[in-house]
Every structure is written in C-alpha cells, then in structure tokens.
C-alpha positions as semicolon CSV with decimal commas, in nm:
position;residue;x (nm);y (nm);z (nm)
1;M;0,162;-1,563;4,228
2;K;0,247;-1,881;4,039
3;V;0,534;-1,931;3,793
4;S;0,472;-2,073;3,447
5;V;0,750;-2,297;3,323
6;R;0,871;-2,380;2,971
7;K;0,912;-2,742;2,856
8;D;1,287;-2,716;2,916
9;G;1,221;-2,625;3,279
10;S;1,315;-2,255;3,259
11;A;1,084;-1,991;3,404
12;L;0,852;-1,836;3,146
13;S;0,666;-1,563;3,334
14;H;0,489;-1,482;3,656
15;A;0,119;-1,545;3,600
16;P;-0,134;-1,437;3,863
17;D;-0,366;-1,697;4,013
18;N;-0,635;-1,458;4,142
19;W;-0,768;-1,106;4,074
20;Y;-0,574;-0,943;4,358
21;A;-0,245;-1,100;4,249
22;V;-0,243;-0,910;3,917
23;D;0,051;-0,676;3,856
24;W;-0,139;-0,399;3,678
25;R;0,171;-0,204;3,589
26;R;0,301;-0,506;3,397
27;V;-0,041;-0,558;3,237
28;E;-0,051;-0,198;3,109
29;R;0,308;-0,221;2,986
30;N;0,239;-0,545;2,795
31;V;-0,078;-0,411;2,632
32;R;0,078;-0,077;2,541
33;G;0,384;-0,249;2,391
34;M;0,161;-0,450;2,156
35;Q;-0,048;-0,144;2,069
36;I;0,266;0,051;1,975
37;R;0,367;-0,233;1,741
38;I;0,020;-0,236;1,580
39;A;0,030;0,142;1,528
40;K;0,378;0,122;1,373
41;A;0,268;-0,151;1,131
42;T;-0,038;0,058;1,038
43;R;0,171;0,365;0,958
44;E;0,396;0,149;0,741
45;G;0,096;0,002;0,558
46;A;0,190;-0,354;0,662
47;W;-0,168;-0,477;0,693
48;R;-0,087;-0,847;0,718
49;R;0,139;-0,771;1,014
50;V;-0,136;-0,552;1,166
51;K;-0,381;-0,841;1,146
52;A;-0,134;-1,086;1,299
53;L;-0,048;-0,849;1,585
54;Q;-0,417;-0,778;1,653
55;R;-0,491;-1,149;1,673
56;M;-0,193;-1,197;1,906
57;L;-0,302;-0,912;2,136
58;T;-0,661;-1,032;2,173
59;R;-0,534;-1,374;2,287
60;T;-0,297;-1,247;2,559
61;L;-0,379;-1,270;2,929
62;S;-0,276;-0,906;2,981
63;A;-0,530;-0,778;2,726
64;K;-0,808;-0,990;2,878
65;L;-0,726;-0,865;3,227
66;Y;-0,723;-0,506;3,102
67;A;-1,060;-0,552;2,927
68;V;-1,230;-0,703;3,232
69;R;-1,093;-0,428;3,456
70;R;-1,224;-0,161;3,220
71;V;-1,583;-0,289;3,209
72;T;-1,596;-0,352;3,585
73;Q;-1,459;-0,010;3,683
74;N;-1,651;0,221;3,447
75;Q;-1,985;0,394;3,513
76;G;-2,188;0,117;3,349
77;A;-2,045;-0,159;3,569
78;R;-2,366;-0,173;3,775
79;T;-2,595;-0,193;3,472
80;A;-2,667;-0,550;3,362
81;G;-2,753;-0,676;3,013
82;V;-3,029;-0,918;2,920
83;D;-2,871;-1,197;3,128
84;R;-2,884;-0,975;3,441
85;E;-2,526;-1,079;3,523
86;L;-2,283;-0,844;3,699
87;W;-1,915;-0,903;3,769
88;D;-1,917;-0,737;4,109
89;S;-1,671;-0,959;4,298
90;P;-1,301;-1,043;4,249
91;E;-1,395;-1,409;4,200
92;S;-1,647;-1,337;3,922
93;R;-1,396;-1,108;3,746
94;W;-1,125;-1,368;3,760
95;E;-1,361;-1,635;3,628
96;A;-1,469;-1,400;3,346
97;I;-1,118;-1,389;3,200
98;G;-1,143;-1,753;3,094
99;R;-1,468;-1,679;2,907
100;L;-1,311;-1,423;2,671
101;K;-1,245;-1,666;2,385
102;R;-1,316;-1,632;2,016
103;R;-1,402;-1,996;1,958
104;G;-1,768;-2,062;2,026
105;Y;-1,838;-1,699;2,113
106;K;-2,193;-1,584;2,043
107;P;-2,307;-1,244;2,173
108;L;-2,647;-1,211;2,336
109;P;-2,901;-0,950;2,219
110;L;-2,877;-0,598;2,358
111;R;-3,113;-0,468;2,623
112;R;-3,289;-0,160;2,482
113;V;-3,331;0,139;2,714
114;F;-3,408;0,505;2,647
115;I;-3,246;0,809;2,808
116;P;-3,369;1,171;2,780
117;K;-3,200;1,408;2,534
118;A;-3,151;1,783;2,578
119;N;-3,432;1,858;2,330
120;G;-3,687;1,661;2,533
121;K;-3,677;1,355;2,308
122;E;-3,529;1,019;2,403
123;R;-3,206;0,857;2,288
124;P;-3,205;0,477;2,243
125;L;-2,924;0,284;2,409
126;G;-2,833;-0,080;2,365
127;I;-2,690;-0,238;2,682
128;P;-2,469;-0,543;2,610
129;T;-2,406;-0,816;2,866
130;M;-2,089;-0,797;3,076
131;R;-1,925;-1,068;2,867
132;D;-2,007;-0,890;2,542
133;R;-1,880;-0,560;2,686
134;A;-1,554;-0,725;2,786
135;M;-1,514;-0,880;2,440
136;Q;-1,572;-0,539;2,284
137;A;-1,317;-0,382;2,520
138;L;-1,071;-0,659;2,428
139;Y;-1,102;-0,608;2,053
140;L;-1,104;-0,230;2,099
141;L;-0,752;-0,258;2,241
142;A;-0,645;-0,398;1,902
143;L;-0,857;-0,159;1,691
144;E;-0,772;0,170;1,864
145;P;-0,406;0,192;1,749
146;V;-0,523;0,147;1,387
147;S;-0,805;0,399;1,427
148;E;-0,570;0,658;1,579
149;S;-0,318;0,606;1,297
150;T;-0,580;0,662;1,026
151;S;-0,784;0,940;1,189
152;D;-0,821;1,289;1,045
153;P;-0,604;1,552;1,218
154;N;-0,905;1,756;1,330
155;S;-1,125;1,474;1,457
156;Y;-1,163;1,515;1,834
157;G;-1,446;1,291;1,957
158;F;-1,380;0,973;2,160
159;R;-1,004;0,986;2,109
160;L;-0,730;0,972;2,371
161;N;-0,637;1,312;2,519
162;R;-0,874;1,497;2,281
163;S;-1,183;1,688;2,386
164;T;-1,460;1,927;2,286
165;A;-1,236;2,216;2,395
166;D;-0,978;2,106;2,132
167;A;-1,247;2,117;1,863
168;M;-1,351;2,463;1,986
169;S;-0,990;2,586;1,971
170;Q;-0,948;2,457;1,615
171;I;-1,262;2,642;1,502
172;F;-1,122;2,956;1,665
173;I;-0,799;2,912;1,467
174;A;-0,993;2,862;1,142
175;T;-1,234;3,156;1,180
176;S;-1,085;3,421;1,411
177;Q;-0,857;3,615;1,173
178;K;-0,964;3,903;0,953
179;G;-0,899;3,700;0,639
180;S;-1,041;3,373;0,776
181;A;-1,331;3,180;0,622
182;R;-1,661;3,367;0,652
183;W;-1,911;3,087;0,588
184;V;-1,977;2,769;0,785
185;L;-2,160;2,451;0,689
186;E;-2,322;2,318;1,006
187;A;-2,369;1,948;0,937
188;D;-2,584;1,703;1,126
189;I;-2,592;1,334;1,032
190;K;-2,939;1,184;1,067
191;G;-2,923;0,899;1,321
192;C;-2,555;0,826;1,260
193;F;-2,526;0,533;1,500
194;D;-2,856;0,385;1,375
195;W;-2,787;0,377;1,000
196;I;-2,422;0,287;0,938
197;N;-2,414;0,019;0,670
198;H;-2,308;-0,321;0,808
199;D;-2,154;-0,436;0,480
200;W;-1,941;-0,121;0,465
201;L;-1,825;-0,175;0,822
202;A;-1,736;-0,540;0,758
203;A;-1,537;-0,447;0,447
204;N;-1,354;-0,144;0,588
205;V;-1,304;-0,176;0,965
206;P;-0,960;-0,331;1,025
207;M;-1,054;-0,593;1,284
208;D;-1,180;-0,953;1,305
209;K;-1,475;-0,955;1,058
210;G;-1,647;-1,256;1,216
211;I;-1,657;-1,101;1,562
212;L;-1,766;-0,762;1,424
213;L;-2,058;-0,909;1,229
214;K;-2,172;-1,108;1,532
215;W;-2,199;-0,785;1,733
216;L;-2,375;-0,598;1,454
217;K;-2,631;-0,876;1,397
218;A;-2,689;-0,965;1,765
219;G;-3,031;-0,798;1,773
220;L;-3,194;-0,628;2,069
221;I;-3,470;-0,700;2,317
222;Y;-3,732;-0,436;2,389
223;K;-4,046;-0,502;2,594
224;G;-3,970;-0,873;2,585
225;Q;-3,950;-0,895;2,204
226;L;-3,641;-0,972;1,996
227;Q;-3,578;-0,722;1,716
228;A;-3,328;-0,769;1,436
229;T;-3,050;-0,513;1,378
230;E;-3,000;-0,468;1,004
231;A;-2,798;-0,143;1,019
232;G;-2,611;0,079;1,262
233;T;-2,396;0,027;1,569
234;P;-2,566;0,026;1,910
235;Q;-2,519;0,336;2,125
236;G;-2,405;0,195;2,456
237;G;-2,141;-0,047;2,331
238;I;-1,780;0,029;2,429
239;I;-1,655;-0,012;2,073
240;S;-1,939;0,183;1,903
241;P;-1,780;0,533;1,923
242;T;-1,460;0,402;1,762
243;L;-1,659;0,226;1,488
244;A;-1,834;0,557;1,417
245;N;-1,498;0,734;1,406
246;V;-1,358;0,476;1,162
247;T;-1,668;0,523;0,947
248;L;-1,618;0,900;0,923
249;N;-1,238;0,895;0,902
250;G;-1,126;1,042;0,571
251;L;-1,394;1,311;0,564
252;E;-1,132;1,581;0,615
253;R;-0,839;1,430;0,423
254;E;-1,041;1,311;0,123
255;L;-1,235;1,639;0,093
256;V;-0,912;1,841;0,089
257;A;-0,761;1,597;-0,165
258;H;-1,075;1,622;-0,383
259;L;-1,064;2,003;-0,386
260;G;-0,689;1,998;-0,455
261;A;-0,734;1,764;-0,751
262;K;-1,022;1,968;-0,896
263;F;-0,896;2,325;-0,846
264;G;-0,524;2,281;-0,790
265;I;-0,347;2,301;-0,453
266;A;-0,294;2,680;-0,459
267;K;-0,656;2,764;-0,542
268;A;-0,789;2,500;-0,301
269;K;-0,608;2,673;-0,013
270;K;-0,778;3,002;-0,104
271;L;-1,116;2,834;-0,061
272;K;-1,034;2,818;0,314
273;V;-1,201;2,483;0,364
274;N;-1,145;2,345;0,715
275;V;-1,320;2,042;0,866
276;V;-1,359;2,014;1,244
277;R;-1,533;1,700;1,367
278;Y;-1,637;1,573;1,708
279;A;-1,776;1,219;1,671
280;D;-2,071;1,252;1,429
281;D;-2,100;1,633;1,463
282;F;-1,889;1,846;1,230
283;V;-1,858;2,189;1,074
284;I;-1,689;2,284;0,746
285;T;-1,569;2,638;0,683
286;G;-1,544;2,802;0,341
287;D;-1,481;3,139;0,178
288;S;-1,816;3,152;-0,001
289;K;-2,168;3,022;0,046
290;E;-2,189;2,913;-0,319
291;M;-1,878;2,695;-0,292
292;L;-2,006;2,521;0,023
293;E;-2,349;2,473;-0,134
294;S;-2,248;2,355;-0,482
295;E;-1,916;2,181;-0,419
296;V;-1,865;2,076;-0,056
297;K;-2,216;1,972;0,051
298;P;-2,278;1,739;-0,250
299;W;-1,937;1,577;-0,196
300;V;-2,012;1,522;0,176
301;E;-2,352;1,370;0,089
302;A;-2,187;1,128;-0,155
303;F;-1,917;1,040;0,104
304;L;-2,185;0,959;0,363
305;A;-2,417;0,776;0,121
306;V;-2,154;0,506;0,060
307;R;-2,161;0,439;0,434
308;G;-2,541;0,429;0,454
309;L;-2,566;0,777;0,608
310;R;-2,727;1,106;0,509
311;L;-2,743;1,463;0,633
312;S;-3,045;1,589;0,824
313;E;-3,218;1,846;0,604
314;E;-3,370;2,031;0,902
315;K;-3,046;2,067;1,101
316;T;-2,791;2,114;0,820
317;R;-2,747;2,476;0,714
318;I;-2,491;2,724;0,584
319;T;-2,437;3,027;0,806
320;H;-2,232;3,346;0,790
321;I;-1,989;3,386;1,079
322;D;-2,142;3,729;1,160
323;E;-2,477;3,557;1,226
324;G;-2,310;3,292;1,436
325;F;-2,360;2,917;1,475
326;D;-2,386;2,668;1,761
327;F;-2,151;2,374;1,805
328;L;-2,090;2,152;2,110
329;G;-2,281;2,382;2,346
330;W;-2,110;2,706;2,234
331;T;-2,209;2,991;2,003
332;F;-1,936;3,107;1,762
333;R;-2,000;3,455;1,626
334;K;-1,807;3,759;1,504
335;Y;-1,895;4,100;1,646
336;S;-1,747;4,386;1,438
337;G;-1,484;4,146;1,306
338;K;-1,393;3,994;1,646
339;L;-1,478;3,629;1,709
340;L;-1,636;3,559;2,047
341;I;-1,725;3,212;2,173
342;K;-1,998;3,201;2,438
343;P;-2,217;2,933;2,600
344;S;-2,513;2,884;2,366
345;K;-2,863;2,986;2,476
346;K;-2,985;2,632;2,430
347;N;-2,707;2,494;2,651
348;V;-2,775;2,750;2,925
349;Q;-3,150;2,684;2,919
350;T;-3,105;2,307;2,927
351;F;-2,865;2,327;3,220
352;Y;-3,087;2,562;3,420
353;R;-3,382;2,332;3,362
354;K;-3,177;2,041;3,499
355;V;-3,073;2,240;3,809
356;S;-3,429;2,362;3,862
357;E;-3,569;2,009;3,843
358;T;-3,307;1,887;4,092
359;I;-3,400;2,161;4,341
360;S;-3,778;2,118;4,302
361;G;-3,744;1,740;4,318
362;N;-3,567;1,756;4,656
363;K;-3,794;1,984;4,856
364;A;-3,760;1,793;5,183
365;V;-3,389;1,700;5,189
366;R;-3,139;1,858;5,425
367;Q;-2,962;2,168;5,296
368;E;-2,628;1,987;5,316
369;D;-2,758;1,703;5,096
370;L;-2,899;1,945;4,838
371;I;-2,562;2,119;4,815
372;R;-2,396;1,781;4,772
373;L;-2,631;1,709;4,478
374;L;-2,586;2,048;4,313
375;N;-2,211;2,106;4,348
376;P;-2,092;1,847;4,090
377;M;-2,349;1,977;3,841
378;L;-2,257;2,344;3,889
379;R;-1,884;2,276;3,892
380;G;-1,899;2,055;3,580
381;W;-2,101;2,308;3,379
382;A;-1,883;2,601;3,483
383;Q;-1,559;2,417;3,410
384;Y;-1,686;2,307;3,068
385;H;-1,735;2,670;2,968
386;S;-1,422;2,804;3,142
387;P;-1,215;2,832;2,816
388;V;-1,470;3,068;2,650
389;V;-1,629;3,410;2,709
390;A;-1,858;3,292;2,986
391;K;-1,858;3,556;3,262
392;Q;-2,195;3,698;3,160
393;A;-2,347;3,348;3,145
394;Y;-2,190;3,266;3,484
395;N;-2,339;3,576;3,649
396;R;-2,681;3,510;3,498
397;M;-2,676;3,144;3,608
398;E;-2,558;3,242;3,958
399;Y;-2,860;3,473;3,990
400;L;-3,107;3,215;3,854
401;V;-2,980;2,942;4,088
402;F;-2,991;3,183;4,385
403;R;-3,352;3,269;4,302
404;R;-3,453;2,901;4,285
405;L;-3,278;2,830;4,617
406;W;-3,453;3,126;4,777
407;W;-3,790;2,984;4,672
408;W;-3,679;2,642;4,801
409;S;-3,587;2,796;5,139
410;K;-3,903;3,008;5,171
411;R;-4,129;2,713;5,087
412;R;-3,988;2,510;5,379
413;H;-4,090;2,778;5,631
414;P;-4,411;2,948;5,512
415;Q;-4,474;3,096;5,860
416;K;-4,131;3,260;5,891
417;N;-4,034;3,601;5,758
418;A;-3,767;3,659;5,490
419;R;-3,504;3,776;5,741
420;W;-3,531;3,454;5,944
421;V;-3,509;3,238;5,630
422;G;-3,209;3,436;5,503
423;Q;-3,020;3,395;5,830
424;K;-3,089;3,022;5,842
425;Y;-2,988;2,924;5,488
426;F;-2,758;3,203;5,365
427;H;-2,431;3,320;5,520
428;S;-2,144;3,563;5,474
429;V;-1,816;3,403;5,364
430;G;-1,529;3,651;5,347
431;E;-1,644;3,940;5,132
432;R;-1,926;3,735;4,976
433;Q;-2,280;3,789;5,104
434;W;-2,584;3,562;5,071
435;V;-2,387;3,240;5,025
436;F;-2,608;2,929;5,029
437;A;-2,423;2,718;5,287
438;A;-2,496;2,465;5,560
439;P;-2,322;2,456;5,901
440;V;-2,138;2,122;5,933
441;V;-1,902;1,942;6,166
442;W;-1,601;1,817;5,968
443;K;-1,442;1,477;6,020
444;D;-1,169;1,622;6,241
445;G;-1,433;1,765;6,479
446;S;-1,405;2,127;6,367
447;K;-1,710;2,331;6,266
448;G;-1,749;2,510;5,935
449;L;-1,974;2,590;5,641
450;F;-2,043;2,357;5,350
451;E;-2,088;2,603;5,061
452;L;-2,265;2,584;4,730
453;Y;-2,018;2,601;4,441
454;Q;-1,971;2,961;4,324
455;I;-2,026;2,957;3,947
456;N;-1,907;3,312;3,883
457;G;-1,591;3,239;4,082
458;T;-1,473;2,999;3,809
459;V;-1,157;3,126;3,642
460;I;-1,174;3,186;3,267
461;K;-0,864;3,031;3,112
462;R;-0,775;2,983;2,746
463;H;-0,757;2,615;2,650
464;K;-0,424;2,478;2,530
465;K;-0,511;2,280;2,218
466;V;-0,366;1,935;2,153
467;K;-0,121;1,923;1,863
468;G;-0,286;1,794;1,547
469;D;-0,011;1,536;1,482
470;Y;-0,023;1,392;1,834
471;H;-0,036;1,011;1,830
472;P;-0,092;0,833;2,163
473;F;0,066;0,510;2,036
474;D;0,385;0,665;1,895
475;P;0,678;0,649;2,145
476;T;0,812;0,982;2,015
477;W;0,497;1,149;2,157
478;E;0,522;0,969;2,494
479;Q;0,650;1,264;2,698
480;Y;0,408;1,510;2,535
481;G;0,115;1,275;2,599
482;E;0,209;1,229;2,965
483;Q;0,237;1,604;3,016
484;L;-0,095;1,659;2,839
485;R;-0,269;1,396;3,055
486;Q;-0,144;1,550;3,378
487;E;-0,236;1,905;3,273
488;R;-0,591;1,800;3,181
489;M;-0,640;1,595;3,494
490;W;-0,519;1,894;3,694
491;E;-0,792;2,106;3,532
492;S;-1,040;1,839;3,641
493;V;-0,935;1,832;4,009
494;R;-0,796;2,180;4,075
495;Y;-1,123;2,309;4,223
496;R;-1,115;2,022;4,472
497;K;-0,806;2,154;4,646
498;Q;-0,713;1,855;4,861
499;W;-0,742;1,606;4,575
500;A;-0,543;1,843;4,355
501;T;-0,263;1,858;4,612
502;L;-0,254;1,479;4,645
503;Y;-0,266;1,433;4,266
504;M;0,030;1,665;4,207
505;S;0,234;1,519;4,496
506;Q;0,191;1,172;4,338
507;S;0,279;1,298;3,985
508;G;-0,064;1,177;3,870
509;L;0,013;0,812;3,953
510;C;-0,162;0,561;4,179
511;A;0,028;0,524;4,508
512;H;-0,011;0,143;4,495
513;C;0,042;0,025;4,136
514;G;0,220;0,329;3,990
515;C;-0,014;0,349;3,689
516;A;-0,180;0,670;3,571
517;L;-0,486;0,813;3,745
518;T;-0,733;0,934;3,481
519;E;-1,098;1,032;3,449
520;D;-1,163;0,686;3,302
521;T;-0,998;0,493;3,585
522;G;-1,131;0,716;3,861
523;W;-0,967;0,733;4,203
524;H;-1,031;0,675;4,573
525;D;-0,901;0,867;4,873
526;H;-0,712;0,619;5,097
527;H;-0,598;0,676;5,457
528;L;-0,252;0,531;5,528
529;E;-0,341;0,489;5,895
530;Y;-0,708;0,397;5,906
531;R;-0,937;0,645;6,081
532;M;-1,079;0,365;6,299
533;H;-0,722;0,319;6,429
534;G;-0,681;0,689;6,506
535;G;-0,558;0,811;6,166
536;S;-0,629;1,174;6,082
537;D;-0,771;1,341;5,771
538;A;-0,449;1,536;5,720
539;L;-0,302;1,522;5,367
540;S;0,011;1,358;5,511
541;N;-0,206;1,055;5,600
542;R;-0,383;1,027;5,262
543;V;-0,305;0,907;4,909
544;L;-0,502;0,856;4,589
545;L;-0,549;0,500;4,460
546;H;-0,734;0,340;4,170
547;P;-1,069;0,197;4,289
548;H;-0,954;-0,162;4,217
549;C;-0,619;-0,095;4,391
550;H;-0,810;0,040;4,692
551;Q;-1,015;-0,281;4,709
552;K;-0,697;-0,487;4,677
553;V;-0,520;-0,295;4,956
554;H;-0,810;-0,343;5,199
555;A;-0,874;-0,706;5,103
556;G;-0,508;-0,802;5,142
557;K;-0,442;-0,565;5,435
558;L;-0,152;-0,425;5,236
559;V;0,063;-0,135;5,348
560;V;0,078;0,169;5,120
561;T;0,349;0,430;5,168
562;K;0,345;0,797;5,081
563;P;0,513;0,838;4,738
564;V;0,815;1,068;4,717
565;P;0,748;1,354;4,469
566;S;0,964;1,323;4,158
C-alpha cells in the first residue's frame, strides 16, 4: 500500500498500488456511501445535485475498482468483444483501471452472437469489449440509485433483492381472493430491447448523455460487417436491463394516476387494476374485459409508442382467471374459486427437452460425470418451482428423467439383461429404490454413492415476498435488506449442505474481506490448511471466500482464520 499526501504534507488516504493490495471492504463502503447520497437527492428531487454526485462517483478510484471487479468476476468474463481482449490477470485488471476515463472515450462496436430461445428461435446478443463493459458497470453504479428511487413498486426484474418469485407472489395477492380481479391482460412487448427510441432515452435517462449516446450508436459487427444501431439497447450489455427498466418505469404509477383522474379515486379502486412487471414482461389485472380492452390497453399502447415500443398482437391477450394464463414459467388459474399456481406446460416441456438432449449428447461419459452435468440443472429447475404447487410436476419429471436414464444405461450394454444393468447403475439409498448413483471414493478416502438429485424430494415452501417499499439505497432499509439477502442466499445453498453450513457460520460474509457473499459475486471453498500439507476436508478446515479473495490469498500466501459466528 502507498500513502497519498496532501500539499500541506498530511496523509490523504491509503491508495493501493496493485490489484491484490485493494481493500475491498473500503471500496464497497465508499461506493455505497455515494450511492446513498445519490438516492437521497433523487427522492428530494434535487436533480442538479444528483448529476454532480453521479459525475463525482464515476471519477472515483473506488467506483472504477468496483466496476473492473464486476466485469472480471461475472459469467461473461471469459467472453471477449471484437478486440478479443480479456482481463484475465491481476496486472491487466490493474492497468484497466487507468483506462476508465470519460475524456477521449470511444466505445467499439458490439460483437453479434445468437443464443437459442425456449421456443426454438434465436435471441441476438451484443457482446461489448471488456473496456466498454467496465465503463457500463461504472456508470451503472451512478444510475442504479436513481432507477431504484423512481421504479414502480411492483417492478421486479433486474433489481436488487427482487426476483420472479416476488412477481408471482404479487399476482397471487392481486388475484387469489373471492372478490379479486377476474380478468388479466397478458402483455408482450415486441422486441423491447431492439426498438427503444434513442432520442427518448437520451432525453429521459438520468445519466451522462454523451456517454449514453456513444453506447447506443456504437454499432455492431456480424459476419465481418459493421451495422449501424439506430434504435434499441443491446442485449448483453451490463447496463441494458436497467435502461429497459427506466424506459418502462411509470407504467404502473401513471396508469393508476390516469384512471384516478378519469374515474375518481374511489371508482378507480373498484376497477381492481394491478400492474405486475418483470423486465419487459407484465400483466395487468382488471374487473372486466371491456375495461381492459377499451381503457387500459389503448393507454398502454400510447405509453409505449412514445418510447418507440409496441405490443405484440399475437402474444397480447385478455384472459379470464378461470381459464388461466402463463407468466414467468408458471400457470395461474382458479379452480372452483381457488387460485393455484403450477409450472406451465411449456416450461416443463422445454426443461425436459434440455435434460433429454444433455443425456443423449453424453452417451459415452462416465456415470459420475453425467450426474455432475445433470444435478445443477435438476436442482435449479426444482428450486425455481419450489414456491408453487409443483409436486405433480416434480413426480412426472422424476419419472421422465428416470426413463431417459434407463435408456441411456441399457444402450451402453446391449448384450446385458435388465437385471444386470439395474444393479450396475441404480442403487437403494435408505428407503428409496432405483436411485441413479455412481460408486465413488471421496476425498477423505471413504467410499460412497454420488447420487442424482431427487427432484420430488424438493421441499415446497411459500415464498416470502419483498416489501413493495423496500429501497436498497435507503439506510432505513439496511437491516431488512441484509436479512433478505441472507435468507435468499440460504435458499440458494441449503440443498448443498456443507456450503450452507459454512455460509451460515460466516453470517453470509467472505472470511477474508468481510464483504457479502452473493449469487453475483460467487464463492470458492478454501482450505485453511492446504490439502497438499495434510489438511482435511472437514468443515472446521474450510471457509468460503470470494473468487478474487481466493486468488489474492493464494498469490500472497496469506493466512485466513475461521470467523467467529456473530
């Protein structure tokens, strides 16, 4: 560490001189302090102060460090842009910080790639360069507090501590009672990310206009040709989901205000209009089909038209709750007046197809390796549906996966009879029969069975919805937000028992830097006494660290101690 000094000779601050010297706890504290000030100024309507604070934040060393760490630790860190550059070493990351400057900045075109969608079509993605990603992450730090302060209460997509399960819970609240709204407008915006009007964004997004326009007009390269970008925000950019949220913010508040002004507050409440949005997908409830058709839908179309968007005629429809509708992979439908939420048929079919392709595409791999491929998929799907009525879907999926694995096993040994195949690949575990499991030798030398994840063993548990007024950049919500983060991370790791135990014993904090462990940051399992030096795999010899902290500990041969539970 080196010490910066003021002109009068007094110490100014401790500034790091390399990537491993960074005090990440201080970095997070500095960035969060500025974000809290930006959010406060936004709530007070002091827009000149907001602009000044945003400019100040994007020029700080802490914000630049935070931005570089984010783009080098996320899932896209190994995917290069058109310049084929990756920041995969501490030296390159440290050097990158000095390149995050506004003056002279010119983003490079995006690299166009296509990924498969659930319906068999392809979704276009624009991959920015590492430098452009880091600049987006930097300016997102300044935009997010404003976006959160101006968001609709029931907007749940790409927001801190909000999820699809929160959107599902809000729909349940709006439609489950006997006197609840009976009709639902299922809305689908046609190519939302592709058609947002650039002029509208420049005039209405509260961030540096020059930088924003440079990103929007950067163009993209596909099959070696440069194509201009005249509208939309590229799917694949870190800041794009927040730009889409800012574009659609006001849909709920302004619609309610419009109905209140036209019909009066008392009558507007009787219309039972509720908006629940997740990114660019939303549903609007109402007490009558005519009101949704003649009043709400035209207003929504006008709201979107100003932003360069329009509804998809094929996918937008008005449905009675007794007929049911699909949203975010679930089917919401009332049976004899009782609302049940189940995994949608489309979601189940898409997932089974994915599992089936994985099994058929790995015909020659070891059983242990196939289980290792399938377990994250099965666990993730089952946990996603765990807050809804999913037991029937679980049992059906368990049977379908078993059948595919039986075919996989039989195909490997065409000369063997069914009994031999069953004894080789399927075992009894406790009271469970026919468990697809591979005999393994664990790291401590003991023998055991590596089992396929049991889908129908997943516990169904009602989701605890986030409070609508929750604001992640308001200090009064600090304790609630911390509790919410830990509860949701616990749901993520509780099926991996050892990680869950370590996570709870560390109060959800990294054992090295003391900052929060989240899905975004990820985590590594670190042995206090290295195994090569005789350390065991016992929980007493292990802690969870951030990936970058883990690298730092090994590079600097630092000593990590077991944290004392608070």
